PDB file of C-alpha atoms in Angstrom:
ATOM      1  CA  UNK T 237       8.657  -7.542  11.469  1.00 89.00           C
ATOM      2  CA  UNK T 238       5.944  -5.854   9.230  1.00 96.00           C
ATOM      3  CA  UNK T 239       7.167  -5.227   5.607  1.00 96.00           C
ATOM      4  CA  UNK T 240       4.732  -3.915   3.253  1.00 97.00           C
ATOM      5  CA  UNK T 241       4.516  -2.967  -0.593  1.00 97.00           C
ATOM      6  CA  UNK T 242       2.614  -1.393  -2.968  1.00 96.00           C
ATOM      7  CA  UNK T 243      -0.492  -2.559  -0.408  1.00 97.00           C
ATOM      8  CA  UNK T 244      -4.057  -1.841  -2.648  1.00 97.00           C
ATOM      9  CA  UNK T 245      -7.444  -1.840  -1.152  1.00 96.00           C
ATOM     10  CA  UNK T 246     -10.797  -0.877  -2.899  1.00 95.00           C
ATOM     11  CA  UNK T 247     -14.923  -0.672  -1.788  1.00 94.00           C
ATOM     12  CA  UNK T 248     -16.130  -0.054  -4.869  1.00 93.00           C
ATOM     13  CA  UNK T 249     -14.697   3.239  -6.709  1.00 90.00           C
ATOM     14  CA  UNK T 250     -12.920   4.601  -3.631  1.00 92.00           C
ATOM     15  CA  UNK T 251      -9.309   3.477  -2.688  1.00 94.00           C
ATOM     16  CA  UNK T 252      -9.219   2.802   0.784  1.00 96.00           C
ATOM     17  CA  UNK T 253      -5.359   1.496   0.825  1.00 97.00           C
ATOM     18  CA  UNK T 254      -3.438   3.364  -2.534  1.00 95.00           C
ATOM     19  CA  UNK T 255       0.214   1.709  -2.863  1.00 96.00           C
ATOM     20  CA  UNK T 256       0.680   1.738   0.692  1.00 96.00           C
ATOM     21  CA  UNK T 257       4.494   0.846   1.640  1.00 96.00           C
ATOM     22  CA  UNK T 258       5.998   0.759   5.118  1.00 96.00           C
ATOM     23  CA  UNK T 259       8.223  -1.243   6.887  1.00 95.00           C
ATOM     24  CA  UNK T 260       8.285  -2.083  10.829  1.00 95.00           C
ATOM     25  CA  UNK T 261      10.788  -3.421  12.568  1.00 89.00           C
ATOM     26  CA  UNK T 262      10.341  -5.861  15.725  1.00 85.00           C
ATOM     27  CA  UNK T 263      11.205  -4.412  19.151  1.00 88.00           C
ATOM     28  CA  UNK T 264       9.728  -0.677  18.758  1.00 94.00           C
ATOM     29  CA  UNK T 265       6.654   1.153  20.008  1.00 96.00           C
ATOM     30  CA  UNK T 266       5.007   2.484  16.343  1.00 97.00           C
ATOM     31  CA  UNK T 267       2.842   5.585  15.711  1.00 96.00           C
ATOM     32  CA  UNK T 268       0.233   5.354  13.411  1.00 95.00           C
ATOM     33  CA  UNK T 269      -1.043   8.854  12.695  1.00 94.00           C
ATOM     34  CA  UNK T 270      -4.355  10.130   9.947  1.00 92.00           C
ATOM     35  CA  UNK T 271      -6.199  11.612  10.100  1.00 91.00           C
ATOM     36  CA  UNK T 272     -10.761  10.243   9.744  1.00 88.00           C
ATOM     37  CA  UNK T 273     -11.157   8.117   6.851  1.00 88.00           C
ATOM     38  CA  UNK T 274      -7.481   8.295   5.491  1.00 91.00           C
ATOM     39  CA  UNK T 275      -7.322   4.230   6.223  1.00 93.00           C
ATOM     40  CA  UNK T 276      -6.071   3.889   8.949  1.00 93.00           C
ATOM     41  CA  UNK T 277      -8.604   0.885  10.147  1.00 92.00           C
ATOM     42  CA  UNK T 278      -8.159  -0.791   6.756  1.00 95.00           C
ATOM     43  CA  UNK T 279      -4.283  -1.032   7.439  1.00 96.00           C
ATOM     44  CA  UNK T 280      -4.576  -1.990  10.629  1.00 95.00           C
ATOM     45  CA  UNK T 281      -7.639  -4.688   9.438  1.00 94.00           C
ATOM     46  CA  UNK T 282      -5.703  -5.999   6.575  1.00 96.00           C
ATOM     47  CA  UNK T 283      -2.733  -7.356   9.214  1.00 95.00           C
ATOM     48  CA  UNK T 284      -4.550  -8.599  11.426  1.00 92.00           C
ATOM     49  CA  UNK T 285      -5.949 -10.954   8.743  1.00 91.00           C
ATOM     50  CA  UNK T 286      -9.818  -9.554   9.682  1.00 93.00           C
ATOM     51  CA  UNK T 287      -9.867  -8.364   5.816  1.00 94.00           C
ATOM     52  CA  UNK T 288      -8.413  -9.038   2.044  1.00 94.00           C
ATOM     53  CA  UNK T 289      -6.329  -6.910   0.083  1.00 96.00           C
ATOM     54  CA  UNK T 290      -6.509  -6.580  -3.432  1.00 96.00           C
ATOM     55  CA  UNK T 291      -2.899  -6.147  -4.505  1.00 96.00           C
ATOM     56  CA  UNK T 292       0.447  -5.826  -3.547  1.00 96.00           C
ATOM     57  CA  UNK T 293       2.983  -7.665  -0.579  1.00 96.00           C
ATOM     58  CA  UNK T 294       2.370  -8.152   3.159  1.00 97.00           C
ATOM     59  CA  UNK T 295       4.475 -10.235   5.141  1.00 96.00           C
ATOM     60  CA  UNK T 296       4.585 -10.358   8.773  1.00 96.00           C
ATOM     61  CA  UNK T 297       7.340 -12.108  10.553  1.00 95.00           C
ATOM     62  CA  UNK T 298       8.919 -12.732   6.776  1.00 94.00           C
ATOM     63  CA  UNK T 299       6.147 -14.768   6.235  1.00 95.00           C
ATOM     64  CA  UNK T 300       3.644 -13.884   3.243  1.00 96.00           C
ATOM     65  CA  UNK T 301       0.502 -12.890   4.949  1.00 95.00           C
ATOM     66  CA  UNK T 302      -2.343 -14.141   3.241  1.00 92.00           C
ATOM     67  CA  UNK T 303      -0.627 -17.471   3.204  1.00 94.00           C
ATOM     68  CA  UNK T 304       0.123 -17.787   6.739  1.00 95.00           C
ATOM     69  CA  UNK T 305      -3.026 -16.034   8.035  1.00 93.00           C
ATOM     70  CA  UNK T 306      -3.679 -17.862  11.256  1.00 92.00           C
ATOM     71  CA  UNK T 307      -0.316 -18.045  13.131  1.00 93.00           C
ATOM     72  CA  UNK T 308      -0.068 -14.777  12.259  1.00 94.00           C
ATOM     73  CA  UNK T 309      -3.214 -14.244  14.070  1.00 92.00           C
ATOM     74  CA  UNK T 310      -1.940 -16.600  16.921  1.00 92.00           C
ATOM     75  CA  UNK T 311       1.058 -14.108  17.002  1.00 94.00           C
ATOM     76  CA  UNK T 312      -0.925 -10.726  16.909  1.00 96.00           C
ATOM     77  CA  UNK T 313      -3.569  -9.380  18.886  1.00 96.00           C
ATOM     78  CA  UNK T 314      -5.990  -5.874  18.559  1.00 96.00           C
ATOM     79  CA  UNK T 315      -6.987  -3.636  21.223  1.00 95.00           C
ATOM     80  CA  UNK T 316     -10.100  -1.886  20.126  1.00 92.00           C
ATOM     81  CA  UNK T 317     -10.967   1.584  21.738  1.00 92.00           C
ATOM     82  CA  UNK T 318     -14.581   0.311  22.910  1.00 93.00           C
ATOM     83  CA  UNK T 319     -14.224  -2.094  25.962  1.00 95.00           C
ATOM     84  CA  UNK T 320     -14.646  -5.461  24.310  1.00 95.00           C
ATOM     85  CA  UNK T 321     -15.003  -7.591  27.771  1.00 97.00           C
ATOM     86  CA  UNK T 322     -18.341  -8.236  29.445  1.00 97.00           C
ATOM     87  CA  UNK T 323     -19.686  -6.178  32.497  1.00 97.00           C
ATOM     88  CA  UNK T 324     -21.834  -8.857  33.896  1.00 97.00           C
ATOM     89  CA  UNK T 325     -18.613 -10.964  34.906  1.00 98.00           C
ATOM     90  CA  UNK T 326     -15.658 -10.707  36.984  1.00 98.00           C
ATOM     91  CA  UNK T 327     -12.501  -9.699  36.269  1.00 98.00           C
ATOM     92  CA  UNK T 328     -11.305 -13.864  36.832  1.00 97.00           C
ATOM     93  CA  UNK T 329     -14.383 -14.429  34.598  1.00 98.00           C
ATOM     94  CA  UNK T 330     -13.277 -12.363  31.728  1.00 98.00           C
ATOM     95  CA  UNK T 331     -10.007 -13.180  31.475  1.00 97.00           C
ATOM     96  CA  UNK T 332     -10.771 -17.257  31.941  1.00 96.00           C
ATOM     97  CA  UNK T 333     -13.093 -16.758  29.094  1.00 96.00           C
ATOM     98  CA  UNK T 334     -11.595 -15.133  26.477  1.00 96.00           C
ATOM     99  CA  UNK T 335      -8.879 -17.242  27.218  1.00 95.00           C
ATOM    100  CA  UNK T 336     -10.964 -20.214  26.407  1.00 94.00           C
ATOM    101  CA  UNK T 337     -12.181 -18.811  23.284  1.00 93.00           C
ATOM    102  CA  UNK T 338      -8.879 -18.052  22.139  1.00 90.00           C
ATOM    103  CA  UNK T 339      -8.141 -21.728  22.493  1.00 85.00           C
ATOM    104  CA  UNK T 340      -4.388 -21.087  24.051  1.00 88.00           C
ATOM    105  CA  UNK T 341      -2.890 -24.602  25.581  1.00 87.00           C
ATOM    106  CA  UNK T 342      -3.520 -25.372  28.709  1.00 86.00           C
ATOM    107  CA  UNK T 343      -0.525 -25.460  29.375  1.00 87.00           C
ATOM    108  CA  UNK T 344      -0.104 -21.174  28.784  1.00 93.00           C
ATOM    109  CA  UNK T 345      -3.403 -19.987  30.027  1.00 94.00           C
ATOM    110  CA  UNK T 346      -2.840 -19.809  34.085  1.00 94.00           C
ATOM    111  CA  UNK T 347       0.554 -18.024  33.067  1.00 96.00           C
ATOM    112  CA  UNK T 348      -0.353 -16.124  30.697  1.00 96.00           C
ATOM    113  CA  UNK T 349      -3.541 -14.745  32.446  1.00 97.00           C
ATOM    114  CA  UNK T 350      -0.958 -14.476  35.760  1.00 96.00           C
ATOM    115  CA  UNK T 351       1.221 -12.481  33.344  1.00 96.00           C
ATOM    116  CA  UNK T 352      -1.605 -10.435  31.970  1.00 97.00           C
ATOM    117  CA  UNK T 353      -3.076  -9.682  35.572  1.00 97.00           C
ATOM    118  CA  UNK T 354       0.911  -8.637  36.991  1.00 96.00           C
ATOM    119  CA  UNK T 355       1.288  -5.956  34.469  1.00 95.00           C
ATOM    120  CA  UNK T 356      -2.124  -4.319  34.582  1.00 96.00           C
ATOM    121  CA  UNK T 357      -2.248  -4.219  38.333  1.00 95.00           C
ATOM    122  CA  UNK T 358      -5.989  -5.804  38.315  1.00 97.00           C
ATOM    123  CA  UNK T 359      -4.249  -8.938  41.156  1.00 96.00           C
ATOM    124  CA  UNK T 360      -6.742  -7.199  44.080  1.00 96.00           C
ATOM    125  CA  UNK T 361      -9.463  -6.660  41.805  1.00 96.00           C
ATOM    126  CA  UNK T 362      -9.751 -10.440  40.042  1.00 97.00           C
ATOM    127  CA  UNK T 363     -12.883 -11.170  42.271  1.00 97.00           C
ATOM    128  CA  UNK T 364     -14.807  -7.487  41.031  1.00 98.00           C
ATOM    129  CA  UNK T 365     -17.648  -7.253  38.184  1.00 98.00           C
ATOM    130  CA  UNK T 366     -15.730  -5.052  35.492  1.00 98.00           C
ATOM    131  CA  UNK T 367     -19.159  -2.939  35.918  1.00 97.00           C
ATOM    132  CA  UNK T 368     -17.575  -1.711  38.751  1.00 97.00           C
ATOM    133  CA  UNK T 369     -14.198  -1.096  37.959  1.00 96.00           C
ATOM    134  CA  UNK T 370     -12.979   2.889  37.116  1.00 95.00           C
ATOM    135  CA  UNK T 371     -12.176   4.005  33.889  1.00 94.00           C
ATOM    136  CA  UNK T 372      -8.890   3.814  34.387  1.00 94.00           C
ATOM    137  CA  UNK T 373      -9.103   0.196  35.541  1.00 96.00           C
ATOM    138  CA  UNK T 374     -11.736  -1.212  32.660  1.00 97.00           C
ATOM    139  CA  UNK T 375      -9.203   0.178  29.998  1.00 96.00           C
ATOM    140  CA  UNK T 376      -6.363  -2.116  32.053  1.00 96.00           C
ATOM    141  CA  UNK T 377      -8.793  -4.674  31.806  1.00 98.00           C
ATOM    142  CA  UNK T 378      -9.434  -4.647  28.188  1.00 97.00           C
ATOM    143  CA  UNK T 379      -5.920  -4.175  27.746  1.00 97.00           C
ATOM    144  CA  UNK T 380      -5.093  -7.523  29.834  1.00 98.00           C
ATOM    145  CA  UNK T 381      -7.562  -9.439  27.369  1.00 97.00           C
ATOM    146  CA  UNK T 382      -5.142  -8.442  24.690  1.00 96.00           C
ATOM    147  CA  UNK T 383      -2.044 -10.046  26.230  1.00 97.00           C
ATOM    148  CA  UNK T 384      -3.807 -13.189  27.127  1.00 96.00           C
ATOM    149  CA  UNK T 385      -2.030 -15.185  23.883  1.00 95.00           C
ATOM    150  CA  UNK T 386       1.197 -13.165  24.960  1.00 94.00           C
ATOM    151  CA  UNK T 387       1.093 -11.535  21.652  1.00 96.00           C
ATOM    152  CA  UNK T 388       4.458 -10.536  19.515  1.00 96.00           C
ATOM    153  CA  UNK T 389       2.969  -7.201  17.812  1.00 97.00           C
ATOM    154  CA  UNK T 390       0.215  -5.877  19.732  1.00 96.00           C
ATOM    155  CA  UNK T 391      -1.943  -3.642  18.201  1.00 97.00           C
ATOM    156  CA  UNK T 392      -3.605  -0.730  20.549  1.00 95.00           C
ATOM    157  CA  UNK T 393      -6.039   1.868  19.323  1.00 93.00           C
ATOM    158  CA  UNK T 394      -7.263   5.091  21.888  1.00 91.00           C
ATOM    159  CA  UNK T 395      -5.891   2.941  24.752  1.00 92.00           C
ATOM    160  CA  UNK T 396      -6.187   5.773  26.978  1.00 92.00           C
ATOM    161  CA  UNK T 397      -9.731   7.295  25.980  1.00 90.00           C
ATOM    162  CA  UNK T 398     -12.127   8.876  28.576  1.00 88.00           C
ATOM    163  CA  UNK T 399      -9.382   8.415  31.278  1.00 91.00           C
ATOM    164  CA  UNK T 400      -7.874  10.407  33.792  1.00 91.00           C
ATOM    165  CA  UNK T 401      -4.232  11.221  33.991  1.00 91.00           C
ATOM    166  CA  UNK T 402      -3.004   9.135  36.896  1.00 92.00           C
ATOM    167  CA  UNK T 403      -4.301   6.254  35.175  1.00 92.00           C
ATOM    168  CA  UNK T 404      -3.337   7.307  31.525  1.00 92.00           C
ATOM    169  CA  UNK T 405       0.543   7.662  32.813  1.00 92.00           C
ATOM    170  CA  UNK T 406       0.475   3.950  34.360  1.00 93.00           C
ATOM    171  CA  UNK T 407      -1.265   2.669  31.373  1.00 94.00           C
ATOM    172  CA  UNK T 408       1.723   4.441  28.738  1.00 94.00           C
ATOM    173  CA  UNK T 409       4.552   3.128  31.022  1.00 94.00           C
ATOM    174  CA  UNK T 410       3.016  -0.041  30.935  1.00 94.00           C
ATOM    175  CA  UNK T 411       3.333   0.121  27.389  1.00 94.00           C
ATOM    176  CA  UNK T 412       6.657   1.351  27.254  1.00 93.00           C
ATOM    177  CA  UNK T 413       7.801  -1.871  29.087  1.00 93.00           C
ATOM    178  CA  UNK T 414       6.291  -3.768  26.388  1.00 93.00           C
ATOM    179  CA  UNK T 415       9.739  -2.686  24.070  1.00 90.00           C
ATOM    180  CA  UNK T 416      11.294  -4.198  27.022  1.00 88.00           C
ATOM    181  CA  UNK T 417      10.199  -7.855  26.548  1.00 91.00           C
ATOM    182  CA  UNK T 418      10.898  -7.291  22.430  1.00 90.00           C
ATOM    183  CA  UNK T 419       7.195  -6.932  21.468  1.00 94.00           C
ATOM    184  CA  UNK T 420       6.495  -4.766  18.486  1.00 96.00           C
ATOM    185  CA  UNK T 421       3.337  -1.913  19.524  1.00 97.00           C
ATOM    186  CA  UNK T 422       1.397  -0.133  17.006  1.00 97.00           C
ATOM    187  CA  UNK T 423      -0.285   2.574  18.016  1.00 96.00           C
ATOM    188  CA  UNK T 424      -3.102   4.813  17.126  1.00 93.00           C
ATOM    189  CA  UNK T 425      -3.906   8.143  19.090  1.00 89.00           C
ATOM    190  CA  UNK T 426      -5.416  11.380  17.854  1.00 86.00           C
ATOM    191  CA  UNK T 427      -3.557  12.654  21.103  1.00 87.00           C
ATOM    192  CA  UNK T 428      -0.217  14.021  19.548  1.00 89.00           C
ATOM    193  CA  UNK T 429       1.477  14.618  22.995  1.00 88.00           C
ATOM    194  CA  UNK T 430       1.069  11.159  24.062  1.00 90.00           C
ATOM    195  CA  UNK T 431       2.284   9.702  20.961  1.00 92.00           C
ATOM    196  CA  UNK T 432       5.616  12.312  21.063  1.00 90.00           C
ATOM    197  CA  UNK T 433       5.581  10.547  24.751  1.00 90.00           C
ATOM    198  CA  UNK T 434       5.739   6.760  24.245  1.00 93.00           C
ATOM    199  CA  UNK T 435       7.305   6.368  20.267  1.00 95.00           C
ATOM    200  CA  UNK T 436      10.403   5.738  18.914  1.00 93.00           C
ATOM    201  CA  UNK T 437       8.781   5.558  15.233  1.00 94.00           C
ATOM    202  CA  UNK T 438       5.604   7.262  13.547  1.00 96.00           C
ATOM    203  CA  UNK T 439       3.826   6.764   9.952  1.00 96.00           C
ATOM    204  CA  UNK T 440       0.572   9.078   8.818  1.00 95.00           C
ATOM    205  CA  UNK T 441      -1.094   7.868   7.056  1.00 95.00           C
ATOM    206  CA  UNK T 442      -3.771  10.326   4.060  1.00 94.00           C
ATOM    207  CA  UNK T 443      -5.654   9.189   1.122  1.00 93.00           C
ATOM    208  CA  UNK T 444      -4.531   5.600   1.730  1.00 94.00           C
ATOM    209  CA  UNK T 445      -0.468   6.398   1.235  1.00 93.00           C
ATOM    210  CA  UNK T 446       2.475   6.767   3.501  1.00 95.00           C
ATOM    211  CA  UNK T 447       3.132  10.373   3.443  1.00 93.00           C
ATOM    212  CA  UNK T 448       5.857  10.612   5.794  1.00 93.00           C
ATOM    213  CA  UNK T 449       7.325   7.933   8.189  1.00 94.00           C
ATOM    214  CA  UNK T 450      10.107   8.233  10.550  1.00 93.00           C
ATOM    215  CA  UNK T 451      11.911   8.921  14.268  1.00 92.00           C
ATOM    216  CA  UNK T 452       9.385  11.621  15.678  1.00 89.00           C
ATOM    217  CA  UNK T 453      12.983  14.171  15.693  1.00 87.00           C
ATOM    218  CA  UNK T 454      13.413  13.708  12.487  1.00 86.00           C
ATOM    219  CA  UNK T 455       9.958  14.505  10.939  1.00 85.00           C
ATOM    220  CA  UNK T 456      10.356  17.190  13.721  1.00 83.00           C
ATOM    221  CA  UNK T 457      14.307  18.747  11.790  1.00 77.00           C
ATOM    222  CA  UNK T 458      12.161  17.754   8.199  1.00 75.00           C
ATOM    223  CA  UNK T 459       9.310  20.030   9.322  1.00 68.00           C
ATOM    224  CA  UNK T 460      11.267  23.500  10.913  1.00 63.00           C
ATOM    225  CA  UNK T 461      11.154  25.446   8.218  1.00 57.00           C
ATOM    226  CA  UNK T 462       7.662  25.320   7.686  1.00 62.00           C
ATOM    227  CA  UNK T 463       6.232  27.118  10.634  1.00 70.00           C
ATOM    228  CA  UNK T 464       4.786  30.270  10.661  1.00 88.00           C
ATOM    229  CA  UNK T 465       1.703  30.275  12.905  1.00 89.00           C
ATOM    230  CA  UNK T 466      -1.213  33.306  12.662  1.00 95.00           C
ATOM    231  CA  UNK T 467      -2.743  34.527  15.634  1.00 96.00           C
ATOM    232  CA  UNK T 468      -6.019  36.445  14.062  1.00 96.00           C
ATOM    233  CA  UNK T 469      -9.252  37.859  15.836  1.00 96.00           C
ATOM    234  CA  UNK T 470     -12.175  36.104  15.525  1.00 96.00           C
ATOM    235  CA  UNK T 471     -13.061  35.221  12.103  1.00 96.00           C
ATOM    236  CA  UNK T 472     -16.065  33.006   9.601  1.00 96.00           C
ATOM    237  CA  UNK T 473     -14.563  30.259   8.837  1.00 96.00           C
ATOM    238  CA  UNK T 474     -15.508  30.511   5.618  1.00 96.00           C
ATOM    239  CA  UNK T 475     -13.971  33.638   5.447  1.00 96.00           C
ATOM    240  CA  UNK T 476     -10.342  32.469   6.641  1.00 96.00           C
ATOM    241  CA  UNK T 477     -11.123  29.564   4.333  1.00 95.00           C
ATOM    242  CA  UNK T 478     -11.231  31.523   1.281  1.00 95.00           C
ATOM    243  CA  UNK T 479      -8.298  33.131   1.743  1.00 96.00           C
ATOM    244  CA  UNK T 480      -6.784  29.889   1.912  1.00 95.00           C
ATOM    245  CA  UNK T 481      -7.911  28.951  -1.784  1.00 95.00           C
ATOM    246  CA  UNK T 482      -6.386  32.645  -2.624  1.00 95.00           C
ATOM    247  CA  UNK T 483      -2.982  31.578  -1.686  1.00 94.00           C
ATOM    248  CA  UNK T 484      -2.253  27.582  -0.817  1.00 91.00           C
ATOM    249  CA  UNK T 485       0.638  27.761   1.641  1.00 91.00           C
ATOM    250  CA  UNK T 486      -2.259  29.289   4.348  1.00 93.00           C
ATOM    251  CA  UNK T 487      -4.085  26.440   6.191  1.00 92.00           C
ATOM    252  CA  UNK T 488      -7.144  27.204   8.237  1.00 94.00           C
ATOM    253  CA  UNK T 489      -6.715  25.789  11.902  1.00 93.00           C
ATOM    254  CA  UNK T 490      -9.571  27.382  13.647  1.00 94.00           C
ATOM    255  CA  UNK T 491     -11.548  30.962  13.826  1.00 95.00           C
ATOM    256  CA  UNK T 492      -8.650  32.080  15.454  1.00 96.00           C
ATOM    257  CA  UNK T 493      -5.379  30.561  13.789  1.00 95.00           C
ATOM    258  CA  UNK T 494      -3.950  30.023  10.746  1.00 94.00           C
ATOM    259  CA  UNK T 495      -0.735  28.225   9.547  1.00 89.00           C
ATOM    260  CA  UNK T 496       1.687  29.449   7.272  1.00 90.00           C
ATOM    261  CA  UNK T 497       3.746  26.488   5.534  1.00 84.00           C
ATOM    262  CA  UNK T 498       6.638  28.883   4.754  1.00 84.00           C
ATOM    263  CA  UNK T 499       9.064  31.110   6.826  1.00 80.00           C
ATOM    264  CA  UNK T 500      10.006  33.134   4.008  1.00 84.00           C
ATOM    265  CA  UNK T 501       9.428  37.257   3.760  1.00 89.00           C
ATOM    266  CA  UNK T 502       7.884  37.161   0.468  1.00 92.00           C
ATOM    267  CA  UNK T 503       4.918  34.244   1.423  1.00 91.00           C
ATOM    268  CA  UNK T 504       4.612  36.007   5.134  1.00 92.00           C
ATOM    269  CA  UNK T 505       3.997  39.100   3.106  1.00 94.00           C
ATOM    270  CA  UNK T 506       1.796  37.564   0.447  1.00 95.00           C
ATOM    271  CA  UNK T 507      -0.373  36.018   3.645  1.00 95.00           C
ATOM    272  CA  UNK T 508      -0.477  39.134   5.513  1.00 95.00           C
ATOM    273  CA  UNK T 509      -1.689  40.801   1.970  1.00 96.00           C
ATOM    274  CA  UNK T 510      -4.365  38.330   1.105  1.00 96.00           C
ATOM    275  CA  UNK T 511      -5.824  37.986   5.312  1.00 97.00           C
ATOM    276  CA  UNK T 512      -6.097  42.036   5.115  1.00 96.00           C
ATOM    277  CA  UNK T 513      -7.829  42.033   1.916  1.00 96.00           C
ATOM    278  CA  UNK T 514     -10.441  39.622   3.186  1.00 96.00           C
ATOM    279  CA  UNK T 515     -10.952  41.894   6.865  1.00 96.00           C
ATOM    280  CA  UNK T 516      -9.369  39.739   9.259  1.00 96.00           C
ATOM    281  CA  UNK T 517      -7.582  41.537  11.644  1.00 96.00           C
ATOM    282  CA  UNK T 518      -4.351  39.451  12.251  1.00 96.00           C
ATOM    283  CA  UNK T 519      -3.193  39.685  16.242  1.00 96.00           C
ATOM    284  CA  UNK T 520       0.165  37.906  15.879  1.00 94.00           C
ATOM    285  CA  UNK T 521       3.321  36.350  14.074  1.00 94.00           C
ATOM    286  CA  UNK T 522       4.748  33.451  15.683  1.00 89.00           C
ATOM    287  CA  UNK T 523       7.544  31.246  13.921  1.00 82.00           C
ATOM    288  CA  UNK T 524       7.278  28.554  16.393  1.00 73.00           C
ATOM    289  CA  UNK T 525       9.185  24.738  16.559  1.00 74.00           C
ATOM    290  CA  UNK T 526       7.259  22.448  14.933  1.00 76.00           C
ATOM    291  CA  UNK T 527       5.422  19.898  16.722  1.00 82.00           C
ATOM    292  CA  UNK T 528       3.842  16.221  15.905  1.00 88.00           C
ATOM    293  CA  UNK T 529       0.841  17.922  15.535  1.00 86.00           C
ATOM    294  CA  UNK T 530       1.822  20.761  13.487  1.00 81.00           C
ATOM    295  CA  UNK T 531       3.691  18.405  11.368  1.00 85.00           C
ATOM    296  CA  UNK T 532       0.524  16.569  11.040  1.00 88.00           C
ATOM    297  CA  UNK T 533      -1.761  19.754   9.817  1.00 85.00           C
ATOM    298  CA  UNK T 534       1.099  20.139   7.406  1.00 79.00           C
ATOM    299  CA  UNK T 535       1.330  17.050   5.807  1.00 85.00           C
ATOM    300  CA  UNK T 536      -2.411  16.111   5.682  1.00 84.00           C
ATOM    301  CA  UNK T 537      -3.557  19.623   5.165  1.00 74.00           C
ATOM    302  CA  UNK T 538      -1.113  19.392   1.509  1.00 49.00           C
ATOM    303  CA  UNK T 539      -2.937  16.705  -0.246  1.00 41.00           C
ATOM    304  CA  UNK T 540       0.348  14.976  -0.975  1.00 33.00           C
TER     305      UNK T 540
END
């Protein structure tokens, strides 16, 4: 459904996207992960036709993006993290307004609004002003607006941020249902357990290119041999950073935790020597199973 080959985008001398290659198939929930400044926002902007690119090839629905931007944008929807509706309007007025500005055909407006209302369970609050909705209801209205054009590809940026657990689970369940409707969901979130819960495939972007792509199961298996967590007593970050510079397999997670990218006896012994040589007191060493968060930290801290 989406194919990207050697995509490049510069802002001045900085490469936001650097020979990025990525393939996303239809009927999937695809997680796009990366630290701040890694290139996620630029990539999503390019795919939505909001930002031009310098070189490379991008095709969506087997059509070149550069030559078919309008057609492709009609079949996509970007739902931002920020709430993109009018507080002073009712739920129904917001849906009517955004249907109008998207120039949805009159024949589809009623059907599409009904669908957006139904899947987001907004039927009982159509006459309520948006400002009176709860946090979870506002998130659902935000998503409903993004569904008004009945998109084939849906870009969701942090759709559950700032809401309670019950509302979060309801939204995640709704997102799962999009897959059954043959939609492709491209999902960004900093909450790793959420990504693990709903995504079929994940790509990790760092420094403008993809450092890892595949199923979560495959990623965890690939990285499972490199997971040693070292717990320490509270230590200044400057001291820990010095240890990391002396022994590059060490990654500082916080003032009480480091990650060692190896399980070999020699590397564990050397890391202990470096830490103790800098006055760091070790609490315990854990040989742990990989999580998506640990894989993410490992890949984005290597500078691959």
